[in-house]
Coordinates of C-alpha atoms and ligand atoms in Angstrom, one line a residue:
M1 CA 0.0 0.0 0.0
K2 CA 1.2 3.5 -0.8
I3 CA 0.5 6.7 1.3
D4 CA 1.3 10.2 0.0
P5 CA 4.1 11.5 2.2
L6 CA 2.5 14.9 2.3
L7 CA -0.9 13.5 3.5
L8 CA 0.7 11.4 6.1
R9 CA 2.8 14.3 7.4
A10 CA -0.3 16.6 7.5
A11 CA -2.2 14.0 9.4
W12 CA 0.6 13.5 12.0
I13 CA 1.0 17.3 12.4
K14 CA -2.7 17.6 13.1
K15 CA -2.7 14.7 15.6
K16 CA 0.2 16.4 17.4
Q17 CA -1.8 19.7 17.6
E18 CA -4.6 17.6 19.1
G19 CA -2.2 16.3 21.8
H20 CA -2.0 12.7 20.5
R21 CA 0.7 10.5 22.2
W22 CA 2.4 8.0 19.9
A23 CA 3.2 4.5 20.9
A24 CA 5.3 2.3 18.6
L25 CA 7.1 -1.0 18.8
T26 CA 9.4 -3.0 16.6
A27 CA 8.6 -6.3 14.9
T28 CA 11.0 -8.8 13.3
D29 CA 8.9 -11.5 11.8
Y30 CA 5.4 -12.7 10.9
P31 CA 4.1 -13.6 14.4
S32 CA 5.4 -10.4 16.1
G33 CA 3.9 -8.3 13.2
R34 CA 0.6 -10.1 13.4
L35 CA 0.3 -9.9 17.2
L36 CA 1.3 -6.2 17.2
D37 CA -1.1 -5.4 14.4
S38 CA -4.1 -6.0 16.7
A39 CA -2.5 -4.1 19.6
G40 CA -3.5 -0.6 18.5
L41 CA 0.0 0.9 18.0
D42 CA 0.5 4.1 15.9
F43 CA 3.1 2.3 13.8
I44 CA 5.2 -0.8 13.7
L45 CA 8.9 -0.5 12.9
V46 CA 10.9 -3.3 11.3
G47 CA 14.0 -1.9 13.0
D48 CA 17.6 -2.8 12.0
S49 CA 17.9 -3.6 15.8
L50 CA 16.8 -7.0 14.5
A51 CA 20.4 -7.6 13.7
M52 CA 21.0 -7.8 17.5
V53 CA 17.7 -9.1 18.9
A54 CA 16.8 -11.6 16.2
L55 CA 20.1 -12.5 14.6
G56 CA 22.6 -12.2 17.4
H57 CA 25.0 -9.6 15.9
A58 CA 26.9 -7.1 18.0
D59 CA 25.3 -4.0 16.6
T60 CA 22.9 -2.9 13.9
R61 CA 25.6 -2.7 11.2
G62 CA 25.4 -6.5 10.9
V63 CA 22.3 -6.3 8.8
T64 CA 22.1 -6.0 5.0
L65 CA 19.4 -4.6 2.8
Q66 CA 18.6 -8.1 1.7
T67 CA 18.0 -9.2 5.3
M68 CA 15.9 -6.1 6.0
V69 CA 13.8 -6.9 2.9
H70 CA 13.4 -10.5 4.0
H71 CA 12.2 -9.5 7.5
T72 CA 10.0 -6.6 6.2
A73 CA 8.2 -9.1 4.0
A74 CA 7.6 -11.5 6.9
V75 CA 6.3 -8.7 9.2
A76 CA 4.2 -7.2 6.4
R77 CA 2.4 -10.6 5.8
G78 CA 1.1 -10.2 9.4
V79 CA 0.3 -6.5 9.4
Q80 CA -3.0 -5.3 7.8
H81 CA -4.1 -2.2 9.8
T82 CA -1.0 -0.5 11.3
L83 CA 1.3 1.8 9.5
L84 CA 4.5 -0.1 8.7
V85 CA 7.9 1.5 8.7
A86 CA 11.1 -0.2 7.8
D87 CA 14.7 0.8 8.5
L88 CA 17.1 1.6 5.7
P89 CA 20.1 -0.3 7.0
D90 CA 23.7 1.1 7.2
G91 CA 25.2 1.7 3.8
S92 CA 21.9 1.4 1.9
Y93 CA 21.4 5.1 1.5
K94 CA 24.8 6.5 0.8
T95 CA 23.8 8.1 -2.5
E96 CA 20.4 9.3 -3.7
E97 CA 20.3 6.6 -6.3
R98 CA 21.1 3.9 -3.8
A99 CA 18.6 5.2 -1.3
L100 CA 15.8 5.2 -3.9
K101 CA 16.7 1.7 -4.9
S102 CA 16.8 0.5 -1.3
A103 CA 13.6 2.2 -0.3
F104 CA 11.7 0.8 -3.3
A105 CA 13.0 -2.7 -2.4
L106 CA 11.6 -2.3 1.1
R107 CA 8.4 -0.9 -0.3
Q108 CA 8.1 -3.9 -2.6
A109 CA 8.5 -6.0 0.5
G110 CA 5.4 -4.4 2.0
T111 CA 6.5 -1.3 4.1
I112 CA 4.7 2.0 3.7
A113 CA 7.4 4.2 5.0
V114 CA 11.2 4.0 5.7
K115 CA 13.3 5.3 8.5
L116 CA 16.9 6.6 8.1
E117 CA 19.5 7.8 10.5
G118 CA 21.1 11.2 10.4
G119 CA 20.2 14.9 10.4
Q120 CA 21.6 17.7 8.2
D121 CA 23.8 15.2 6.4
V122 CA 20.9 13.1 5.1
C123 CA 18.5 15.9 4.1
T124 CA 19.1 15.7 0.4
I125 CA 18.4 12.0 0.5
L126 CA 15.3 12.5 2.7
K127 CA 14.0 15.1 0.2
T128 CA 14.6 12.9 -2.8
L129 CA 12.7 10.0 -1.1
T130 CA 9.7 12.1 -0.2
S131 CA 9.6 13.7 -3.6
R132 CA 9.4 10.2 -5.1
G133 CA 6.4 9.4 -2.9
I134 CA 8.2 7.5 -0.1
P135 CA 7.3 8.8 3.4
V136 CA 10.3 9.1 5.6
L137 CA 10.7 8.9 9.4
A138 CA 13.9 10.6 10.5
H139 CA 16.2 9.3 13.3
I140 CA 18.5 11.8 15.2
G141 CA 20.3 12.0 18.5
L142 CA 22.1 8.7 19.1
L143 CA 22.6 6.9 15.8
P144 CA 23.1 3.2 16.3
Q145 CA 24.5 2.7 12.8
R146 CA 27.4 5.0 13.8
V147 CA 28.1 4.0 17.4
R148 CA 31.4 2.4 16.6
K149 CA 32.6 5.6 14.9
E150 CA 31.3 7.8 17.7
D151 CA 31.5 7.3 21.4
G152 CA 29.3 4.2 22.0
Y153 CA 25.9 4.2 23.6
R154 CA 26.0 7.4 25.6
K155 CA 23.5 10.2 26.3
Q156 CA 23.4 12.9 23.6
G157 CA 23.2 16.6 23.9
K158 CA 25.1 17.1 27.2
N159 CA 27.3 19.9 26.0
T160 CA 26.3 23.1 24.2
E161 CA 27.9 22.2 20.9
E162 CA 26.2 18.8 20.7
A163 CA 22.9 20.2 21.8
E164 CA 23.1 22.9 19.1
R165 CA 23.8 20.2 16.4
I166 CA 20.9 18.1 17.5
R167 CA 18.6 21.1 17.4
A168 CA 19.8 21.9 13.9
D169 CA 19.4 18.3 12.9
A170 CA 15.8 18.3 14.1
L171 CA 14.9 21.5 12.2
A172 CA 16.7 20.2 9.1
V173 CA 14.8 16.9 8.9
E174 CA 11.5 18.6 9.5
E175 CA 12.3 21.1 6.7
A176 CA 13.3 18.2 4.4
G177 CA 9.9 16.6 4.7
A178 CA 10.1 13.9 7.4
F179 CA 6.6 13.0 8.7
G180 CA 8.1 12.4 12.2
V181 CA 11.4 12.0 13.9
V182 CA 12.8 9.4 16.3
L183 CA 14.9 11.1 19.0
E184 CA 17.3 8.6 20.6
M185 CA 19.0 8.9 24.0
V186 CA 18.9 12.7 24.1
V187 CA 19.0 14.5 27.5
P188 CA 15.3 15.0 28.6
S189 CA 15.4 18.9 28.8
L190 CA 16.7 19.1 25.2
A191 CA 14.2 16.4 24.0
D192 CA 11.4 18.6 25.6
E193 CA 12.7 21.7 23.8
I194 CA 12.9 19.9 20.4
T195 CA 9.4 18.5 20.9
R196 CA 8.0 22.0 21.4
M197 CA 10.1 23.4 18.6
L198 CA 8.9 21.0 15.8
S199 CA 5.5 20.7 14.3
I200 CA 6.1 17.1 13.3
P201 CA 5.8 14.5 16.2
V202 CA 9.0 13.6 18.1
I203 CA 9.1 9.9 19.1
G204 CA 11.5 9.4 21.9
I205 CA 13.6 6.4 22.9
G206 CA 15.6 6.8 26.1
S207 CA 14.9 10.6 25.8
G208 CA 12.7 11.2 28.9
E209 CA 8.9 11.7 29.2
C210 CA 8.2 14.9 27.3
C211 CA 8.3 13.7 23.6
D212 CA 5.1 13.3 21.6
G213 CA 5.5 9.5 21.9
K214 CA 7.7 6.6 22.6
I215 CA 9.2 3.7 20.6
L216 CA 10.8 0.6 22.1
V217 CA 12.1 -2.7 20.9
L218 CA 9.5 -5.5 21.3
S219 CA 12.0 -8.0 22.8
D220 CA 12.9 -5.5 25.5
V221 CA 9.3 -4.7 26.3
A222 CA 8.2 -8.4 26.2
G223 CA 11.2 -9.8 28.2
F224 CA 12.3 -12.0 25.3
S225 CA 16.1 -11.4 25.7
P226 CA 16.9 -11.4 29.4
W227 CA 20.7 -11.3 28.7
F228 CA 20.4 -7.7 27.6
R229 CA 18.0 -4.8 28.0
P230 CA 18.9 -1.1 27.8
K231 CA 18.4 0.8 31.1
F232 CA 15.7 3.0 29.6
A233 CA 13.6 0.2 28.3
A234 CA 10.7 -0.8 30.5
C235 CA 9.8 -4.5 30.5
Y236 CA 6.1 -5.5 30.7
G237 CA 6.3 -9.3 30.1
N238 CA 8.5 -12.4 30.6
V239 CA 8.4 -14.2 27.3
A240 CA 11.7 -15.8 28.0
R241 CA 10.4 -17.5 31.1
E242 CA 7.2 -18.6 29.2
I243 CA 9.4 -20.2 26.5
Q244 CA 11.7 -21.9 29.0
C245 CA 8.7 -23.3 31.0
A246 CA 7.0 -24.5 27.8
A247 CA 10.2 -26.3 26.7
E248 CA 10.7 -27.9 30.2
K249 CA 7.1 -29.1 30.3
F250 CA 7.4 -30.5 26.8
I251 CA 10.7 -32.3 27.8
R252 CA 9.1 -33.8 30.9
E253 CA 6.1 -34.9 28.9
A254 CA 8.1 -36.4 26.0
R255 CA 10.3 -38.4 28.4
K256 CA 7.5 -39.6 30.6
T257 CA 6.3 -42.4 28.3
P258 CA 8.8 -45.2 27.9
L259 CA 9.4 -46.6 24.5
K260 CA 7.0 -49.6 23.7
N261 CA 9.8 -51.8 22.4
P262 CA 13.2 -50.3 23.1
G263 CA 15.1 -53.2 21.6
E264 CA 13.3 -52.9 18.3
S265 CA 14.0 -49.2 18.1
A266 CA 17.7 -49.6 18.9
S267 CA 18.2 -52.1 16.1
L268 CA 16.9 -49.7 13.5
Ligands
KIV301 O1 16.1 -0.4 15.0 C1 15.4 0.0 15.9 O2 14.9 -0.8 16.7 C2 15.3 1.4 16.1 C3 14.7 2.0 17.4 C4 14.2 3.4 17.2 C5 13.6 1.3 18.1 O3 15.6 2.2 15.3

């Protein structure tokens, strides 16, 4: 399905004026997409964090466009009602031509919109995508695709220079036509200021309580990966325990009944 980027942006700006609070989660596959589709979220993101939470890589750079297309198609098969956004992975939007090709591939896989990381430096690409009918969600503040080049996973906007750059990035992506912006790990006072400054919604992750909405990774929220959860991510479930209990019950059940004729089975 296609949605005109201008119409989507206008609808989101109006909702922000009306005081709407956005709630979004990531999905990685068909069951998570299908379950989340009926939950009433504002959008579902096929985030490149799937590199870590679904594929066991060290960071989001471990995911290729091909992999994102594969997972986007799986999620899209389960999503019928909710706005679907897919991440353009690292390296897939280095040039305008490449970005268009990558975004069209994700759209072909079933997404409606794409998300890309960066501020002033990606505005030309952002404008090109929206002018070709692809709605773009921006992502500024901490950029997971660049954590290795930068200072790791640390709070953004603590000093004046950095805060100024994040403000400029926020204004730039709004100006370039993004319909919303994800603001990751930005100090809450600055996140509050940016939320008031922009007319498009600001969706925070680890950026305090004053953004227009929040996005989190499903496996963190559902307690699916107990070996790692960022400090800011609230956990509302214990899927890991459910899976372990189910597996243990199954093992007990499977081993309870002795083989009818062990000798016969061993000789096979
Ligand atoms: O890849 C991801 O999961 C993200 C976050 C904003 C949730 O980009």
